[in-house]
mmCIF file of C-alpha atoms in Angstrom:
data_model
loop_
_atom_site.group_PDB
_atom_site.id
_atom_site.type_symbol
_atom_site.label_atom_id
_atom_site.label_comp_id
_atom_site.label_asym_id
_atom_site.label_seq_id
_atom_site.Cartn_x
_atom_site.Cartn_y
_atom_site.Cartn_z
ATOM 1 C CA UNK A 20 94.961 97.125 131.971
ATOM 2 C CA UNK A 21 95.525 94.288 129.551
ATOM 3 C CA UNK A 22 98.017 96.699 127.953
ATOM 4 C CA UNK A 23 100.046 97.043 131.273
ATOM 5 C CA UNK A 24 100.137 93.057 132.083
ATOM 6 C CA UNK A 25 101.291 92.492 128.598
ATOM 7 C CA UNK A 26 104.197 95.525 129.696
ATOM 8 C CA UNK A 27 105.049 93.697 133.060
ATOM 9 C CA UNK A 28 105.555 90.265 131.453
ATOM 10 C CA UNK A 29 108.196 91.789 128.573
ATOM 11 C CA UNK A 30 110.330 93.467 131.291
ATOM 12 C CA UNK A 31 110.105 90.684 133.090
ATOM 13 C CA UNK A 32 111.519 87.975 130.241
ATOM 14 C CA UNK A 33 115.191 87.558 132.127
ATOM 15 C CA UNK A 34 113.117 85.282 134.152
ATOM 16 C CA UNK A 35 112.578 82.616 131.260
ATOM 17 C CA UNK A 36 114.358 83.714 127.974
ATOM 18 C CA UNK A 37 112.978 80.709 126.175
ATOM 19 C CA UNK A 38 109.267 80.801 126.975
ATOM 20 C CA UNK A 39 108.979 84.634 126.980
ATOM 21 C CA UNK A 40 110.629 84.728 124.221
ATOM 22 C CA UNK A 41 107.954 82.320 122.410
ATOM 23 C CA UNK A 42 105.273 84.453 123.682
ATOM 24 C CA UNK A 43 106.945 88.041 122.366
ATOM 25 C CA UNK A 44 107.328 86.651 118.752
ATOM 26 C CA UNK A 45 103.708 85.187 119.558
ATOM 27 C CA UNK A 46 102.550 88.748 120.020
ATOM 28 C CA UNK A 47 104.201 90.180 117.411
ATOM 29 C CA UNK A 48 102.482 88.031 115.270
ATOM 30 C CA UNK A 49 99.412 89.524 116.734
ATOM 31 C CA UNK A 50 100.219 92.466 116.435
ATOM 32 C CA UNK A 51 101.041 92.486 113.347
ATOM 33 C CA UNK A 52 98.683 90.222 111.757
ATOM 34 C CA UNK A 53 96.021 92.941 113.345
ATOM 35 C CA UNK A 54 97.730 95.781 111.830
ATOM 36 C CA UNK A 55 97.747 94.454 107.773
ATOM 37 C CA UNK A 56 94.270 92.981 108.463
ATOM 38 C CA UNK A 57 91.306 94.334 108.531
ATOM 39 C CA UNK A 58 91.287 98.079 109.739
ATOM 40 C CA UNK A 59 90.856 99.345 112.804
ATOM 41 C CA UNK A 60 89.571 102.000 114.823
ATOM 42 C CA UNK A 61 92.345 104.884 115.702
ATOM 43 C CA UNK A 62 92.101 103.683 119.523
ATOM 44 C CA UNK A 63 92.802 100.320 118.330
ATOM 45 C CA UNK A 64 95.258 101.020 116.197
ATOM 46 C CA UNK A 65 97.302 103.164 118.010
ATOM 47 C CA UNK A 66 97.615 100.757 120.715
ATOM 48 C CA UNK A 67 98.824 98.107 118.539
ATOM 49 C CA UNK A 68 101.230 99.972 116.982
ATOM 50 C CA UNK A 69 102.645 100.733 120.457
ATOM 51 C CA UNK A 70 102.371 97.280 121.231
ATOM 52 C CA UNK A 71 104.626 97.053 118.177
ATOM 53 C CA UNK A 72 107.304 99.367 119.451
ATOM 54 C CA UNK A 73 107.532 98.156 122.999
ATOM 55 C CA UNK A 74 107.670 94.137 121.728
ATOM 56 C CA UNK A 75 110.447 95.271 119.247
ATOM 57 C CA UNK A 76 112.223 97.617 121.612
ATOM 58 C CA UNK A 77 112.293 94.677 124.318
ATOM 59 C CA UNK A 78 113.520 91.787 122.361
ATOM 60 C CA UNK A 79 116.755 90.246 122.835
ATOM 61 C CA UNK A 80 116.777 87.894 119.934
ATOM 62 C CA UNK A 81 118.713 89.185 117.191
ATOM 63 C CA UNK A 82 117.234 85.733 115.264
ATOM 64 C CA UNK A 83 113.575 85.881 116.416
ATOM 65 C CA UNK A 84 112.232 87.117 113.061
ATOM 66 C CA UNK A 85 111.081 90.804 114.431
ATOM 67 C CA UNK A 86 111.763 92.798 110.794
ATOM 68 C CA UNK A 87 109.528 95.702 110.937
ATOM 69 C CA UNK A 88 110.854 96.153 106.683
ATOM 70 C CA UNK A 89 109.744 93.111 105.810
ATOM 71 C CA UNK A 90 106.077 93.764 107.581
ATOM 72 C CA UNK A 91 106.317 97.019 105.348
ATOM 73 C CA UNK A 92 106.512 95.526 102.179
ATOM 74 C CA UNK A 93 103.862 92.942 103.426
ATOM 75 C CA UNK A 94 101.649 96.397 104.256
ATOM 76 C CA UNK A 95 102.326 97.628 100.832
ATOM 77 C CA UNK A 96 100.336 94.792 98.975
ATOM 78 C CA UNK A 97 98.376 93.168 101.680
ATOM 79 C CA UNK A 98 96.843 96.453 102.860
ATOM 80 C CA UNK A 99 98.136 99.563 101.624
ATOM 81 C CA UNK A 100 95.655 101.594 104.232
ATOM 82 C CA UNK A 101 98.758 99.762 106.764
ATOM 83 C CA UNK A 102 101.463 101.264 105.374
ATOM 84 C CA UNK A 103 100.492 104.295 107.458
ATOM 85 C CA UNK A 104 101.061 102.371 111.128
ATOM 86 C CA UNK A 105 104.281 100.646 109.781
ATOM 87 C CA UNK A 106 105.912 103.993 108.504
ATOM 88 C CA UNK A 107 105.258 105.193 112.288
ATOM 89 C CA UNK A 108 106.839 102.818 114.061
ATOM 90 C CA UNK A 109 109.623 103.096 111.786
ATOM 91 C CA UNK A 110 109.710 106.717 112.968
ATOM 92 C CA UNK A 111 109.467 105.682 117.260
ATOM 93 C CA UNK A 112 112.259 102.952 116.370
ATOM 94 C CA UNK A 113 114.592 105.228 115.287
ATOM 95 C CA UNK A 114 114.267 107.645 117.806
ATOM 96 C CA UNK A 115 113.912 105.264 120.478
ATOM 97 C CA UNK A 116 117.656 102.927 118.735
ATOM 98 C CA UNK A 117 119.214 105.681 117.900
ATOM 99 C CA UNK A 118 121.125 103.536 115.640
ATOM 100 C CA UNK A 119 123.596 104.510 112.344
ATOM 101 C CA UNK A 120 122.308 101.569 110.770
ATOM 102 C CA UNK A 121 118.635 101.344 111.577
ATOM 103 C CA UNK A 122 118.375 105.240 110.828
ATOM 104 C CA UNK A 123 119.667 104.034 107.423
ATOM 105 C CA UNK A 124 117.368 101.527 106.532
ATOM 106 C CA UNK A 125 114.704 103.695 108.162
ATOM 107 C CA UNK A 126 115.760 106.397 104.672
ATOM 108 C CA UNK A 127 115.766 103.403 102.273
ATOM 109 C CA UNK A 128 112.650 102.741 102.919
ATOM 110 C CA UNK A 129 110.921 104.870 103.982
ATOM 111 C CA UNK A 130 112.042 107.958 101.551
ATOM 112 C CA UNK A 131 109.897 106.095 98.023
ATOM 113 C CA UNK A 132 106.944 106.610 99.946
ATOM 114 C CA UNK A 133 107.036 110.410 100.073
ATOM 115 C CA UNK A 134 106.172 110.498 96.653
ATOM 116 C CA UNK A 135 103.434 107.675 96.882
ATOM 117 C CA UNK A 136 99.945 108.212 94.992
ATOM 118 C CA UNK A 137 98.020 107.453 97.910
ATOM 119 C CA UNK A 138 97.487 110.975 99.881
ATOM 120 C CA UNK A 139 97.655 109.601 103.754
ATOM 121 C CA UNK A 140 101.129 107.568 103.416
ATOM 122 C CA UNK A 141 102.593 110.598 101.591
ATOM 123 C CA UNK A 142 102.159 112.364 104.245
ATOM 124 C CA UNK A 143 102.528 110.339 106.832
ATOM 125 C CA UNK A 144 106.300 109.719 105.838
ATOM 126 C CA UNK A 145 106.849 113.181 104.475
ATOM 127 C CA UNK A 146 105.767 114.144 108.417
ATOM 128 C CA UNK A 147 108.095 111.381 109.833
ATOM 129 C CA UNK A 148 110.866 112.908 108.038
ATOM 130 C CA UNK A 149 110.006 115.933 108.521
ATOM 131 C CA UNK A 150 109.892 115.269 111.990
ATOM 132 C CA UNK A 151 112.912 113.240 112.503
ATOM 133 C CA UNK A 152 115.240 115.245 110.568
ATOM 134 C CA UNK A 153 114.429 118.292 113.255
ATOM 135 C CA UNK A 154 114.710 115.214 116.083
ATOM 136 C CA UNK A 155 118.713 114.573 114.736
ATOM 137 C CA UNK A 156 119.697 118.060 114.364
ATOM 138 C CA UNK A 157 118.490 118.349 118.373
ATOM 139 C CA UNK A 158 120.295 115.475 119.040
ATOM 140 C CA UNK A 159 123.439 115.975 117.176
ATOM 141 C CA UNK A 160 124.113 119.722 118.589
ATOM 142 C CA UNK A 161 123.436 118.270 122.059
ATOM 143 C CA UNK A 162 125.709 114.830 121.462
ATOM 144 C CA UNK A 163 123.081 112.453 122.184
ATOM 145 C CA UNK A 164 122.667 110.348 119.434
ATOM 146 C CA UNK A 165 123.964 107.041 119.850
ATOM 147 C CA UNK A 166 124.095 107.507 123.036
ATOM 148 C CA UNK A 167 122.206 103.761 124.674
ATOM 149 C CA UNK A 168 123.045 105.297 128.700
ATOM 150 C CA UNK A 169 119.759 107.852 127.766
ATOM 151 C CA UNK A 170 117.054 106.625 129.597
ATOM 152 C CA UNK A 171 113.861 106.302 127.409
ATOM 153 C CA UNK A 172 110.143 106.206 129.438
ATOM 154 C CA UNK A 173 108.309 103.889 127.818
ATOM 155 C CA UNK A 174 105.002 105.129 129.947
ATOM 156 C CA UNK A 175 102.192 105.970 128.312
ATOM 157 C CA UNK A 176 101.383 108.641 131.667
ATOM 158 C CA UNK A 177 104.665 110.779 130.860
ATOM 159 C CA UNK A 178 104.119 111.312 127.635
ATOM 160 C CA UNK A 179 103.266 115.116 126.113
ATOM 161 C CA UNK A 180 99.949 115.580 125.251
ATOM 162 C CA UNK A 181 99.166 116.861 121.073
ATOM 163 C CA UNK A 182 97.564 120.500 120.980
ATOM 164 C CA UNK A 183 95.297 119.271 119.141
ATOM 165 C CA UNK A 184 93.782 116.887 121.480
ATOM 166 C CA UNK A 185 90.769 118.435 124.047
ATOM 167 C CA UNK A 186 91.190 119.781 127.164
ATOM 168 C CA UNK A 187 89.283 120.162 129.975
ATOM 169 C CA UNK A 188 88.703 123.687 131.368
ATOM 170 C CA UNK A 189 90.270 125.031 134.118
ATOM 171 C CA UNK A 190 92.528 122.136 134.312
ATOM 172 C CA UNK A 191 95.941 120.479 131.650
ATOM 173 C CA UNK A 192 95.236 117.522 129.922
ATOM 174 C CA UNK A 193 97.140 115.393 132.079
ATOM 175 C CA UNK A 194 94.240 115.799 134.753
ATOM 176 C CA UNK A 195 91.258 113.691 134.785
ATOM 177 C CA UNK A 196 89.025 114.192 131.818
ATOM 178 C CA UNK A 197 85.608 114.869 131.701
ATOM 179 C CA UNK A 198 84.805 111.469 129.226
ATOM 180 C CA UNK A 199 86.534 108.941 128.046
ATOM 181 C CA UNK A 200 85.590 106.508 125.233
ATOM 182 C CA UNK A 201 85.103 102.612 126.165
ATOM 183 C CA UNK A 202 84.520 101.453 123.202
ATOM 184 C CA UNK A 203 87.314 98.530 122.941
ATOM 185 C CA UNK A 204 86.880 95.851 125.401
ATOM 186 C CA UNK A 205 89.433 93.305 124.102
ATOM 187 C CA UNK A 206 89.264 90.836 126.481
ATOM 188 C CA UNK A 207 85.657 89.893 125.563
ATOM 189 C CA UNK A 208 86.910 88.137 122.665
ATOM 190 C CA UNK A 209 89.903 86.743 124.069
ATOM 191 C CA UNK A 210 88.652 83.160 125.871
ATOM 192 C CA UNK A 211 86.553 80.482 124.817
ATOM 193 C CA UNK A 212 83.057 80.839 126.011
ATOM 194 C CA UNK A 213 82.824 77.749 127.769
ATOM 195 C CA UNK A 214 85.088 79.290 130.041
ATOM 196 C CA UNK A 215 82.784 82.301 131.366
ATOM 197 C CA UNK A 216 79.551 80.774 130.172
ATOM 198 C CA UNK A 217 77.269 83.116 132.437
ATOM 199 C CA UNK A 218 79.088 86.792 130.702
ATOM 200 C CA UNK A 219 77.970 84.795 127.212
ATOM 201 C CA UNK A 220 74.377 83.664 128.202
ATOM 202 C CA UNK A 221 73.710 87.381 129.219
ATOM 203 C CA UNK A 222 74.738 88.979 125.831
ATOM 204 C CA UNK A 223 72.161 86.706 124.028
ATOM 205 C CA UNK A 224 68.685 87.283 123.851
ATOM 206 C CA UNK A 225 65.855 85.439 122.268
ATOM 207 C CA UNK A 226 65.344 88.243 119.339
ATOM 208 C CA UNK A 227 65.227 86.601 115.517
ATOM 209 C CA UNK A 228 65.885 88.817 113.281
ATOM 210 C CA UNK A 229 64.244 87.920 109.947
ATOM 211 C CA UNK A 230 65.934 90.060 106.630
ATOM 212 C CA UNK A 231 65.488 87.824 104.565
ATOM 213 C CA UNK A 232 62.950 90.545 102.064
ATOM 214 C CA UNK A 233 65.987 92.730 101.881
ATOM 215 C CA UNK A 234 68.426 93.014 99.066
ATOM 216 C CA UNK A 235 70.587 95.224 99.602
ATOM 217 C CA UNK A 236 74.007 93.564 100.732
ATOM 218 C CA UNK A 237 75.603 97.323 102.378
ATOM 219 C CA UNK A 238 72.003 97.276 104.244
ATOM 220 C CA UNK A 239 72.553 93.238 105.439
ATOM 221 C CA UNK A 240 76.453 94.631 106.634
ATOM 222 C CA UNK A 241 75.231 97.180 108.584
ATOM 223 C CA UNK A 242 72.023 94.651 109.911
ATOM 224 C CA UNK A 243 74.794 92.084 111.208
ATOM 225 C CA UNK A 244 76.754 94.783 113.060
ATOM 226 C CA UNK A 245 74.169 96.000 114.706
ATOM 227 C CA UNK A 246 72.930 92.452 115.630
ATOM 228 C CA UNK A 247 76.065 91.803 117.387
ATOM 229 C CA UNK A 248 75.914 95.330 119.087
ATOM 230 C CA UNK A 249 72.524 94.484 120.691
ATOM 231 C CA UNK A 250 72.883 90.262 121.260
ATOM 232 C CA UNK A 251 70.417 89.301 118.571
ATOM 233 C CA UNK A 252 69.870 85.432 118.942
ATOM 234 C CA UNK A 253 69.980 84.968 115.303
ATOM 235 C CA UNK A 254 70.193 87.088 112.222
ATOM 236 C CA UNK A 255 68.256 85.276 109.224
ATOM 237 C CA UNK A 256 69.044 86.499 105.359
ATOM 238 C CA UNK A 257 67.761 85.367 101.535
ATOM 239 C CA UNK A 258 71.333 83.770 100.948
ATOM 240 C CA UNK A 259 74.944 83.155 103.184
ATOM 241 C CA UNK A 260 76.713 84.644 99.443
ATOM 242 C CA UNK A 261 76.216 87.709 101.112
ATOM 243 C CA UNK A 262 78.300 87.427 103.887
ATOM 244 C CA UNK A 263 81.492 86.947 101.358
ATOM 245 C CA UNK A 264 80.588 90.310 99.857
ATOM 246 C CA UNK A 265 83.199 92.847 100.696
ATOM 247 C CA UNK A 266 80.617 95.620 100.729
ATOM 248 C CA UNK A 267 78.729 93.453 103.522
ATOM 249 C CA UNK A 268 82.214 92.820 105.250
ATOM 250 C CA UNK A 269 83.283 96.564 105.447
ATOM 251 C CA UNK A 270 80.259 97.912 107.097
ATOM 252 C CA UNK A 271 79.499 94.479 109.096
ATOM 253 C CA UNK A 272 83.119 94.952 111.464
ATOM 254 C CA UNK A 273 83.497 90.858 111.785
ATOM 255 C CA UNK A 274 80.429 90.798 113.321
ATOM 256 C CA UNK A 275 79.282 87.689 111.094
ATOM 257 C CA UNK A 276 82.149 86.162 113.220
ATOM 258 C CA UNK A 277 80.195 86.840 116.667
ATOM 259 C CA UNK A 278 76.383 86.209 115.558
ATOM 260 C CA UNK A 279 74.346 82.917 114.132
ATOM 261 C CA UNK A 280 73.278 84.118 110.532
ATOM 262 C CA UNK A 281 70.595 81.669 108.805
ATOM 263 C CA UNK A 282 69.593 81.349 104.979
ATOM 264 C CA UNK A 283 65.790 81.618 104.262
ATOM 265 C CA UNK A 284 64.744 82.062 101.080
ATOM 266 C CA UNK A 285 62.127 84.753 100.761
ATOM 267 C CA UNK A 286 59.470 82.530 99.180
ATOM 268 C CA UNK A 287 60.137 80.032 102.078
ATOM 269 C CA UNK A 288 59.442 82.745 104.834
ATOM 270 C CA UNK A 289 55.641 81.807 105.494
ATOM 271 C CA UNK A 290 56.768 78.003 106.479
ATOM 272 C CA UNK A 291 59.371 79.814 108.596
ATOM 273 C CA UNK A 292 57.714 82.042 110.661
ATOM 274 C CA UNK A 293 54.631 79.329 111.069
ATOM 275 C CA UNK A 294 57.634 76.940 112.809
ATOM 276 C CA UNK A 295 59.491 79.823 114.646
ATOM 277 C CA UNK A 296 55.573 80.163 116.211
ATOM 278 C CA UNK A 297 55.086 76.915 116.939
ATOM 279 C CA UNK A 298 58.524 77.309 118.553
ATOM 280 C CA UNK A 299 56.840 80.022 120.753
ATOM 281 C CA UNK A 300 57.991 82.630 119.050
ATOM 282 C CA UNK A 301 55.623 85.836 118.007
ATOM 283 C CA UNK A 302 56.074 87.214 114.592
ATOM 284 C CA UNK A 303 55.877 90.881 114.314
ATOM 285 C CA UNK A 304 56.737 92.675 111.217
ATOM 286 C CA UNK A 305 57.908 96.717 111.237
ATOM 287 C CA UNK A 306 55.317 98.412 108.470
ATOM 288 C CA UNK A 307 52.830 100.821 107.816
ATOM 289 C CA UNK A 308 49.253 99.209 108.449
ATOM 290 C CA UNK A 309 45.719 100.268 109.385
ATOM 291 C CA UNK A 310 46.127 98.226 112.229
ATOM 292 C CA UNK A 311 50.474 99.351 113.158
ATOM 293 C CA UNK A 312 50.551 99.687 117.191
ATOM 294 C CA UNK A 313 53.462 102.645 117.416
ATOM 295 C CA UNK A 314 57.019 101.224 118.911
ATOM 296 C CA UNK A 315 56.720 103.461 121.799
ATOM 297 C CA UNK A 316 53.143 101.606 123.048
ATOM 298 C CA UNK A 317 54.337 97.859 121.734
ATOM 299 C CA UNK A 318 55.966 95.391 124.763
ATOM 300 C CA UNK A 319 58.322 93.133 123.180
ATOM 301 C CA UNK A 320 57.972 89.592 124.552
ATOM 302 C CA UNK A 321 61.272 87.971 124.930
ATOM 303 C CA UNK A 322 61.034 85.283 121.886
ATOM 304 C CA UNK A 323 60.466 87.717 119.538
ATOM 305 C CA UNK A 324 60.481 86.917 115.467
ATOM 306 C CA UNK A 325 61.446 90.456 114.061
ATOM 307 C CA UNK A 326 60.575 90.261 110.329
ATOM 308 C CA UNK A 327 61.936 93.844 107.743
ATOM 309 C CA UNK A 328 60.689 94.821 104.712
ATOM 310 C CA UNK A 329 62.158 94.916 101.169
ATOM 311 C CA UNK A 330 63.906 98.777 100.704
ATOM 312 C CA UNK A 331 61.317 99.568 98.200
ATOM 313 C CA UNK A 332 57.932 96.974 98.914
ATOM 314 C CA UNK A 333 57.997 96.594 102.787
ATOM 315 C CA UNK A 334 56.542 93.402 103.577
ATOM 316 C CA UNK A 335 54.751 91.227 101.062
ATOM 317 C CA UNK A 336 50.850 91.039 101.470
ATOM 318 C CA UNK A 337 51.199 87.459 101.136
ATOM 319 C CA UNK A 338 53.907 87.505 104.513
ATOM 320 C CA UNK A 339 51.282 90.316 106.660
ATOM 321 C CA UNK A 340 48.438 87.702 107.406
ATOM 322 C CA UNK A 341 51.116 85.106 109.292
ATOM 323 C CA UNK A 342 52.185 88.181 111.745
ATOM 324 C CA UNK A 343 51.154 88.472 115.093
ATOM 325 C CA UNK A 344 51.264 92.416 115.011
ATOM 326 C CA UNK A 345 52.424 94.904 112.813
ATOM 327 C CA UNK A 346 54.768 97.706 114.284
ATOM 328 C CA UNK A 347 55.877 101.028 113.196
ATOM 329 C CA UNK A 348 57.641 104.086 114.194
ATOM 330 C CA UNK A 349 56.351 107.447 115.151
ATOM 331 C CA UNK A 350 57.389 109.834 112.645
ATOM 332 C CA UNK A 351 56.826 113.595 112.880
ATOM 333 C CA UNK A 352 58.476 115.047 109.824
ATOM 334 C CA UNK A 353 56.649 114.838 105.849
ATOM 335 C CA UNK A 354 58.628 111.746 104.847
ATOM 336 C CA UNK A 355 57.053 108.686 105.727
ATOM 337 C CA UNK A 356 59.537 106.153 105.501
ATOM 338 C CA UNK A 357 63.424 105.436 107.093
ATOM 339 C CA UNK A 358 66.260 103.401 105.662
ATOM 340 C CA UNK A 359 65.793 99.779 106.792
ATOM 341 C CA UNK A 360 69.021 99.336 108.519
ATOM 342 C CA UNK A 361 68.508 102.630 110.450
ATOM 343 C CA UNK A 362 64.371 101.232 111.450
ATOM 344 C CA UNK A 363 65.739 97.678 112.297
ATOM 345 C CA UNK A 364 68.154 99.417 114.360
ATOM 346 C CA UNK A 365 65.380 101.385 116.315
ATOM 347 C CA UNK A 366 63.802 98.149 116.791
ATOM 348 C CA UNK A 367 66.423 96.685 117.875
ATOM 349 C CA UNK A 368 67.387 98.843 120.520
ATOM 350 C CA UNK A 369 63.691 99.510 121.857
ATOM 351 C CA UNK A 370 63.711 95.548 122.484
ATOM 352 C CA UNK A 371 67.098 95.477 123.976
ATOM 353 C CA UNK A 372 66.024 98.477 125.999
ATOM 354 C CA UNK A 373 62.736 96.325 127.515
ATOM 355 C CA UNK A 374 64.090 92.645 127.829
ATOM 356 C CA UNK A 375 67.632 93.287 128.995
ATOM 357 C CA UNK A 376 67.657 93.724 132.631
ATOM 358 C CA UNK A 377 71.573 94.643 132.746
ATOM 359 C CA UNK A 378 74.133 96.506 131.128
ATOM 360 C CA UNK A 379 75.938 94.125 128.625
#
């Protein structure tokens, strides 16, 4: 849907040149910026890179700045993982200008990279070429190329559908398929929350979650982006260095961006949890004790102080006596213990499962 408004409003830029022109090189920026940033899911990043195409297609100002070459070089030092996304829309350009002079720089630059260490982008442009040179030998025995009268679909709905994607049975691809994936919701993160304050009170619960006993920073990454999966209030860590750790940030997915993260030290943690109780809160710890109530009996109360153990320790003797209960999870197999991301996870999701009333 967002896609489609974004669509209407570029075909519709006769209307205003100067302001819709402000917002295409606007969304190019985006675009772009999204593309040599971080990376992204396929279903992300195949929709920006369309994005790409139709913004570039649909400009009228020779001036505006829209140099998909220059964002390749960018690619090629920013993010070389890019490089892939920029080399195919190259590829759409061409066939969608049909242009002596774009088709040439499209070679220029585009040819180096066929030899290029990195496995993906060689193949990605050895492909496009591949690809392309068939596309011009179609288009030069039938006369077409050059020729700007063609008219070129830029609908998603009348495009072929890859071999290699699933079909349904009994039915083409085109029809209505049996799932789809939702995953992406981009307008969640597109407006201020003052400005829908109800949709942003209902994503938050009341659930601390204390990791502050864990040292692991790939564990802490994982921690945060499950946080932000199931609205944890607050996600409380040893130190905030972690967060700058690239081995936190490429298993977190930005979700330090979306969720509160606190420093406690871990020989502060008694004073901690004594306040968060005093705050109402009750402290429960996931271990292994005589007294352990299984997860599957337990009833989460809504102001919940979830404390993890250390990988290796668990939970301090010292830290046991200031919990309220003592929680573990019903195992069945002969090893008696789960990585802590993948228990705090289970935890996680048991409490979302009880106190969240909705689907968020």
């Amino acid at each position: 849907m967002l896609l489609n408004i974004i669509i209407i409003l570029i075909r519709h830029n006769s209307q205003n040149n100067l302001y819709f022109q402000e917002l295409l090189n606007e969304l190019m920026n985006f675009v772009t910026e999204n593309l040599l940033g971080e990376s992204q899911q396929p279903s992300i990043r195949y929709q920006l890179e369309w994005l790409y195409i139709l913004l570039f297609t649909n400009n009228k100002d020779k001036y505006s700045g829209f140099d998909i070459w220059n964002s390749l070089t960018k690619a090629s030092s920013e993010r070389l993982g890019s490089v892939c996304s920029f080399i195919s829309i190259a590829y759409h350009l061409v066939r969608l200008k049909r242009d002596n002079t774009f088709f040439e720089q499209f070679i220029e630059n585009v040819l180096p990279w066929c030899m290029s260490q990195n496995f993906n982008i060689r193949l990605y442009a050895q492909v496009c070429l591949l690809l392309l040179f068939f596309y011009l030998l179609v288009l030069i025995k039938a006369r077409k190329w050059g020729d700007e009268s063609s008219q070129i679909s830029f609908s998603l709905a009348e495009c072929s559908v890859p071999n290699w994607i699933m079909k349904t049975e009994g039915g083409t691809a085109c029809e209505e398929p049996f799932s789809l994936q939702k995953k992406f919701a981009p307008w969640k993160g597109m407006f201020p929350q003052e400005l829908n304050p109800d949709i942003c009170q209902k994503m938050k619960g009341e659930l601390v979650l204390v990791a502050s006993l864990i040292d692991k920073t790939s564990n802490l990454g994982g921690l945060a982006r499950t946080c932000d999966v199931f609205g944890v209030k607050e996600l409380v860590i040893d130190s905030l260095n972690f967060v700058n750790d690239k081995q936190f940030t490429s298993l977190s997915m930005t979700a330090e961006k979306h969720i509160d993260i606190t420093e406690v030290k871990t020989h502060h943690l008694p004073d901690y949890i004594n306040k968060m109780k005093n705050l109402g809160y009750i402290a429960v710890g996931a271990e292994q004790t005589t007294g352990s109530i299984s997860l599957s009996d337990y009833k989460f109360q809504k102001k919940t102080l979830l404390i993890l153990g250390n990988e290796r320790e668990g939970i301090p003797v010292n830290i046991l006596p200031f919990l309220d209960a003592c929680i573990e999870i019903p195992q069945y197999g002969l090893i008696r213990s789960l990585n802590v991301h993948v228990s705090g996870a289970i935890f996680l999701w048991e409490y979302a499962k009880q106190q969240y009333k909705c689907d968020i």
